XYZ file of C-alpha atoms in Angstrom:
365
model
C -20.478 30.209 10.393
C -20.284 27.014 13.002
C -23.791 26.536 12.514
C -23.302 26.250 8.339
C -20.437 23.664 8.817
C -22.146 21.697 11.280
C -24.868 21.655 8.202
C -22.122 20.763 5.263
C -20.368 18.105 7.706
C -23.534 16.313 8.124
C -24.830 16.849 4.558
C -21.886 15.978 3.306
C -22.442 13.887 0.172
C -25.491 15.882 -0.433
C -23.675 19.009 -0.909
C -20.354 17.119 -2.858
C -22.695 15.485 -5.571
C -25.088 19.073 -5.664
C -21.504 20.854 -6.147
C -20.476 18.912 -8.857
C -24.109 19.022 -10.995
C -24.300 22.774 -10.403
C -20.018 23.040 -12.098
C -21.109 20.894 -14.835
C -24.314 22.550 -16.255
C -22.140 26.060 -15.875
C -20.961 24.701 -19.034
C -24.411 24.916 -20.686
C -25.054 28.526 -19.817
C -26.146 30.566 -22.829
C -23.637 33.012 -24.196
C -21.316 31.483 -22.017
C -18.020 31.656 -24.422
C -19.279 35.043 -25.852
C -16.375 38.164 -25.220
C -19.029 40.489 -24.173
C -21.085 38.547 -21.735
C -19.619 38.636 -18.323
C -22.819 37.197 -16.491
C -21.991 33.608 -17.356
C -18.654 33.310 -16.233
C -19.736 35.224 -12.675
C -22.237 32.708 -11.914
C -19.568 29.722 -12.998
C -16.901 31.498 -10.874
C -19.492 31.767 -7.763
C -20.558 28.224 -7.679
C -16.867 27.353 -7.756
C -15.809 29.328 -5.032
C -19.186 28.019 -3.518
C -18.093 24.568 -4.036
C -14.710 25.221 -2.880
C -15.102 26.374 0.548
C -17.652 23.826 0.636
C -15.437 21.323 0.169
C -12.386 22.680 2.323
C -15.352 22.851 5.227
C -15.970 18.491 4.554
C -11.737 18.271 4.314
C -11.112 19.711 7.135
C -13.984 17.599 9.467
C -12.880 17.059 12.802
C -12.789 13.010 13.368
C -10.688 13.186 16.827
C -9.171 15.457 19.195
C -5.908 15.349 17.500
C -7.066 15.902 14.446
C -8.562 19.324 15.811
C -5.413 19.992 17.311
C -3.128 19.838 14.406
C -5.840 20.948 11.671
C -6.223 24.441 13.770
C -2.479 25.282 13.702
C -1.480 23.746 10.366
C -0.378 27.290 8.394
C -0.202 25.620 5.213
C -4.135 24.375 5.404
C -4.882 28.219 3.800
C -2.876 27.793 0.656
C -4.652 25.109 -1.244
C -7.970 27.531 -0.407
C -6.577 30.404 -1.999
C -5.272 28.388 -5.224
C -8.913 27.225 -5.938
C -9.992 30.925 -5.472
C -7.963 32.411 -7.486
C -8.401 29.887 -10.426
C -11.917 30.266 -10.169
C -11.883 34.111 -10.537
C -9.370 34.106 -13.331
C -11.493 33.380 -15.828
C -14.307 36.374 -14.211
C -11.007 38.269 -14.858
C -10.199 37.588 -18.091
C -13.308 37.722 -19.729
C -13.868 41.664 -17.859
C -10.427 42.600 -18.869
C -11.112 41.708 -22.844
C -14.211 43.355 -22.468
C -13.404 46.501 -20.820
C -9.975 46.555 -21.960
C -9.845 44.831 -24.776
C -5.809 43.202 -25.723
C -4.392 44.728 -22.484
C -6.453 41.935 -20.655
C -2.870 40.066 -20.728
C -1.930 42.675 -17.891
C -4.433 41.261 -15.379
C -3.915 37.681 -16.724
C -0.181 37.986 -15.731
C -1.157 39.880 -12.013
C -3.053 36.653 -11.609
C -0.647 34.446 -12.858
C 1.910 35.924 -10.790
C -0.265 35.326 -7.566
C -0.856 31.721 -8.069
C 3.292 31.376 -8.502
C 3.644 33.716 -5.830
C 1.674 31.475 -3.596
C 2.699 27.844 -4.946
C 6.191 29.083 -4.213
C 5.155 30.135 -0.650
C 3.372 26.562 0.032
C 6.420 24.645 -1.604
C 8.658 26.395 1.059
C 6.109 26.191 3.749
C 5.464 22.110 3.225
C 9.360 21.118 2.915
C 9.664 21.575 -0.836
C 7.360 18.665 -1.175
C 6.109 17.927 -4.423
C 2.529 20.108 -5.194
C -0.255 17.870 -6.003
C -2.265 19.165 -8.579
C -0.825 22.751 -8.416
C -0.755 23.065 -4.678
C -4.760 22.307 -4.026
C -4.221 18.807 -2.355
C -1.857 18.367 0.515
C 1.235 16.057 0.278
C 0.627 14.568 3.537
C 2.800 11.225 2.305
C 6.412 10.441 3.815
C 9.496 8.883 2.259
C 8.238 4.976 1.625
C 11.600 3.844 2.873
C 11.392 5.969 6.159
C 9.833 3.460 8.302
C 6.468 4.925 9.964
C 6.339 5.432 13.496
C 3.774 3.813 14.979
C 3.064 6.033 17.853
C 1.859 8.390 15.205
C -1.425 10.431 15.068
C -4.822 9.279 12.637
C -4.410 10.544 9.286
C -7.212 12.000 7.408
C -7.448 11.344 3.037
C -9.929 12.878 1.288
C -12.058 9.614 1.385
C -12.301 10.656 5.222
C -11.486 7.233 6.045
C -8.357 6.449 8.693
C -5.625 4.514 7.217
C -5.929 0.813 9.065
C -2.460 1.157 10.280
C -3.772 3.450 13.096
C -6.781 2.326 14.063
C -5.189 -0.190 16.842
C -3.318 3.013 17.897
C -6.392 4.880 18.347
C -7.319 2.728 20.529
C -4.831 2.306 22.670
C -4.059 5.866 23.188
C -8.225 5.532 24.627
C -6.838 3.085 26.750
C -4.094 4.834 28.090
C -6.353 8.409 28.421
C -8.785 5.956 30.529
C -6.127 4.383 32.690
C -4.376 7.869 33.357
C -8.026 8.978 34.869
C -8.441 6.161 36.688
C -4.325 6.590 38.325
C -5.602 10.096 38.748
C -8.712 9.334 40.886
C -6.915 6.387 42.615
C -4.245 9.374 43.693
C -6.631 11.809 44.551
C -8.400 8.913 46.920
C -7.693 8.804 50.644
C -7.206 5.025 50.691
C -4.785 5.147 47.845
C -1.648 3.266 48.380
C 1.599 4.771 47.410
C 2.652 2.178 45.017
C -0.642 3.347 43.345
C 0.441 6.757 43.078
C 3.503 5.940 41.647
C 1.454 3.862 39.083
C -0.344 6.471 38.073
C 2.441 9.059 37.548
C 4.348 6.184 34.975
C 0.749 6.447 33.213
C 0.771 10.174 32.746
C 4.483 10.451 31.699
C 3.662 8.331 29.189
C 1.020 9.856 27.911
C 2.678 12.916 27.920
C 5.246 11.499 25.594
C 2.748 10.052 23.541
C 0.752 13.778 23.340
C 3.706 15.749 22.068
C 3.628 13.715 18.679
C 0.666 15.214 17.097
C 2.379 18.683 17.330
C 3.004 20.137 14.175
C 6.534 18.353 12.577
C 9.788 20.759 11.958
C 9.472 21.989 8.292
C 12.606 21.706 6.642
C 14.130 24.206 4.649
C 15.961 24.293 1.075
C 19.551 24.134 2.648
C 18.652 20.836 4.811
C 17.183 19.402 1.808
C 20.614 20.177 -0.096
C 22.275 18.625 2.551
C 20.264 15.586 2.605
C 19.764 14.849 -0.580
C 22.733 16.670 -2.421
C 22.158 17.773 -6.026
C 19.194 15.463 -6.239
C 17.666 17.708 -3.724
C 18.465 21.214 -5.704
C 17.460 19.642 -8.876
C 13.971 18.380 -7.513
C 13.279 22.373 -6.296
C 14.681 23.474 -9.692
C 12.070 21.157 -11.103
C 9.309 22.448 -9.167
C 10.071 25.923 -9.651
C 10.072 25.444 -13.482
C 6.141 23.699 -13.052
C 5.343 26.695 -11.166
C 6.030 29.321 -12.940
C 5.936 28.227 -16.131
C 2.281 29.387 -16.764
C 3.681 33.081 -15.887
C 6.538 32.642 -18.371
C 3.872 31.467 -20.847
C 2.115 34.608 -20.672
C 4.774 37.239 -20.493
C 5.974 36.034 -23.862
C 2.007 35.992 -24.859
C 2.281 39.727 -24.052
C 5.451 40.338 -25.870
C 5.213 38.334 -29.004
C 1.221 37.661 -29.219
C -0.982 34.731 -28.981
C -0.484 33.741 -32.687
C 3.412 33.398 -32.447
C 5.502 30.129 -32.327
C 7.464 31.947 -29.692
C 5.377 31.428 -26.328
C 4.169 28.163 -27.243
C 7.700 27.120 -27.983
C 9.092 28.153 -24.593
C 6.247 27.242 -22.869
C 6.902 23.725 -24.056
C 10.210 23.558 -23.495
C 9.872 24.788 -19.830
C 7.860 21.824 -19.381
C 10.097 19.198 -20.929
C 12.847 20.660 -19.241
C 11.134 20.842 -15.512
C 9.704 17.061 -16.529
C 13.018 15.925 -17.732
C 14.291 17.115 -14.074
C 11.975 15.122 -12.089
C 11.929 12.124 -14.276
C 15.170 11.367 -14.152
C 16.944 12.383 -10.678
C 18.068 8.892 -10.837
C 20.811 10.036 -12.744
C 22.220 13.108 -11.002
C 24.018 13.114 -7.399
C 25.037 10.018 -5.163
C 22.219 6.659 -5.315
C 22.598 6.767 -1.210
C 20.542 10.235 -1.540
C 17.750 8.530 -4.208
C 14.571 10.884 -3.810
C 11.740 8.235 -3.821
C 8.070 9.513 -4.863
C 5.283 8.576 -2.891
C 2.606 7.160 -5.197
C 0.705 10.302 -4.866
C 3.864 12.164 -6.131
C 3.962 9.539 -9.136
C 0.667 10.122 -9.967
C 1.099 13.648 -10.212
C 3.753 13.660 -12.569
C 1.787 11.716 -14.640
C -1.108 13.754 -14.320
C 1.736 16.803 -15.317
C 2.444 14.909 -18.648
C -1.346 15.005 -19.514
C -1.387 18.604 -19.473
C 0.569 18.411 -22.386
C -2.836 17.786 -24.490
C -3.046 21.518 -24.009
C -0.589 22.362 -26.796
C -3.098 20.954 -29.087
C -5.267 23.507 -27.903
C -3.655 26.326 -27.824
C -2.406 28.936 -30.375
C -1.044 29.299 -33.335
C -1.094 25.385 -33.077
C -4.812 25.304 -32.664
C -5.753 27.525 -35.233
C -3.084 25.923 -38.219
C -3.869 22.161 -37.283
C -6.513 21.200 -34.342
C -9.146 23.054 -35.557
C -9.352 21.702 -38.985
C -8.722 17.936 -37.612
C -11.865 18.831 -35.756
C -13.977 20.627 -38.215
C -13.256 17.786 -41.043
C -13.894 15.089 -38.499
C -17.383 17.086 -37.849
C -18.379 17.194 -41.414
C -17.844 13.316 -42.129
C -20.081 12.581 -39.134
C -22.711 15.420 -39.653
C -24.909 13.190 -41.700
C -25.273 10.113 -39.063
C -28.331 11.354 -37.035
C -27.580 11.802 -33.380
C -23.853 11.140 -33.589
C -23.494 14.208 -36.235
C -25.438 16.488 -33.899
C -23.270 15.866 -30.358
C -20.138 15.638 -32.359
C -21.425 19.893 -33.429
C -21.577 20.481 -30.279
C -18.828 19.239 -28.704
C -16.531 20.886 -31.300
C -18.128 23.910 -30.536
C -17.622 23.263 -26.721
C -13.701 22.805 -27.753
C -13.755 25.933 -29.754
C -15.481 28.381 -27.558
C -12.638 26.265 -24.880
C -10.121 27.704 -27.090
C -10.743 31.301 -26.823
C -10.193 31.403 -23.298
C -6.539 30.938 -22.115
C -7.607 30.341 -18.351
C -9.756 27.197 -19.775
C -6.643 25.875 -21.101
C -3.406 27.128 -19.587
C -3.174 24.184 -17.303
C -2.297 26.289 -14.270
């Protein structure tokens, strides 16, 4: 297993842009949106889970002795893994459940469901009730823009795997120090040393002791210190993030209940996610402005990315099948006679259709 990341860390790019090509031409597997062929969606869900653990192996690249101190004991590093798992079996698991067990495949779409909460909960509680980005598969590693950083703090890693410039000149003076603690040490150790030198050399490795302690893992807080802190601002932002969570399990209990083709679970599905949106839009307004919860861009950009998602409403049913579909099958026909344009128009309706009949492909979980 060392040898194999050893291989992806220094193949890096190779194995990013040969993950991404494989994902994409998934999509032009024959028979792949057919109810009784279970093949396709196996080899899409492999080469997912290939290219996540792939990926998690480049993330997770050690750049510097404190990064392979923190990254080893960091227990929320296994969360985002499982997340991308389990979305990329769900759809292995929904197609075998319609096929096998035909309309009671709603079962095993709400054990799955229920996971994914089960473990977005877990991470929210784990991180500090930070905010998930993108449902939990990319660490909130950002702090409060108006806490002032600390500049005795550890290299950060992105995604980019590029250091933030802040902490370069910290990098190197923590080299600095490591070098002038060994040379106190061997000056000490020396039979000519003085004992001024000796004393020297102690100050050097108290301070460096002080400085090691920081890239320990930081003190997670929990939901009554964030209460505390931040007041009702701070129960309405978990309220929020509960609601994002688990509104994908809500949506398909009611599925089960009422059907695909009623108003009901599309109606309540919506209005889970206006209300949880509504929440985190707006904390301005609730609680004392001394205990304002300010989003990190990353945070920002995720709650954008949340009101996106709402494109999926157009997709799904009994919306889809009373309005989208005919917007898309009249927009087809007008086109179908322009050569080229007509054709790739086809199939991308019939992409969007054969989309449509799998909830996994769009329940925006």
């Amino acid at each position: 297993m060392e040898a194999y990341k050893q291989w992806v860390w220094r193949n890096r790019e190779y194995v990013h842009s040969l993950g991404s090509l494989a994902n994409g031409l998934t999509w032009l597997l024959p028979e792949k949106f057919s109810a009784s062929e279970i093949g396709p969606e196996a080899v899409t869900a492999f080469l997912g889970i290939f290219t996540t653990i792939n990926e998690h192996i480049i993330e997770t690249l050690p750049t510097s002795p404190a990064h392979v101190r923190t990254s080893g004991t960091d227990s929320s590093l296994s969360y985002p893994l499982l997340i991308s798992i389990l979305k990329d079996l769900e759809t292995v698991v929904e197609v075998a459940a319609e096929h096998f067990y035909g309309d009671k495949k709603w079962n095993f779409i709400i054990l799955t469901e229920a996971m994914k909460a089960f473990i977005r909960l877990a991470l929210l509680r784990n991180t500090g009730y930070k905010m998930l980005l993108h449902g939990g598969e990319t660490p909130n590693d950002d702090k409060d823009p108006n806490q002032p950083q600390l500049q005795n703090r550890p290299a950060t890693f992105d995604r980019n795997h590029q250091f933030g410039n802040q902490y370069n000149q910290w990098n190197l003076e923590g080299r600095a120090m490591s070098a002038l603690s060994s040379f106190g040490q061997n000056a000490r150790t020396s039979p000519t040393a003085s004992s001024t030198t000796s004393g020297w050399s102690r100050r050097i490795q108290h301070q460096q002791a002080v400085i090691e302690p920081v890239v320990n893992k930081e003190k997670r807080r929990t939901l009554s210190e964030l209460v505390s802190e931040k007041g009702v601002k701070g129960a309405f932002f978990v309220i929020g993030e509960v609601l994002f969570i688990t509104r994908p399990l809500i949506y398909v209990l009611f599925i089960r209940r009422y059907g695909i083709r009623s108003w009901i679970p599309w109606a309540i599905s919506l209005s889970v996610d206006v209300l949880g949106m509504g929440i985190l839009s707006n904390l301005k307004l609730w609680g004392e402005q001394s205990k304002q919860i300010n989003f990190s861009q990353p945070e920002r950009d995720e709650l954008r990315r949340r009101k996106m998602l709402w494109a999926f409403y157009l997709m799904r049913d009994p919306f889809f099948t009373k309005y989208t579909r005919q917007k898309l099958e009249s927009s087809q026909k007008k086109v179908e006679p322009v050569p080229l344009i007509g054709f790739l128009t086809e199939k991308i309706v019939e992409l969007l259709v054969g989309a449509q009949s799998r909830y996994t492909y769009i329940s925006g979980s």
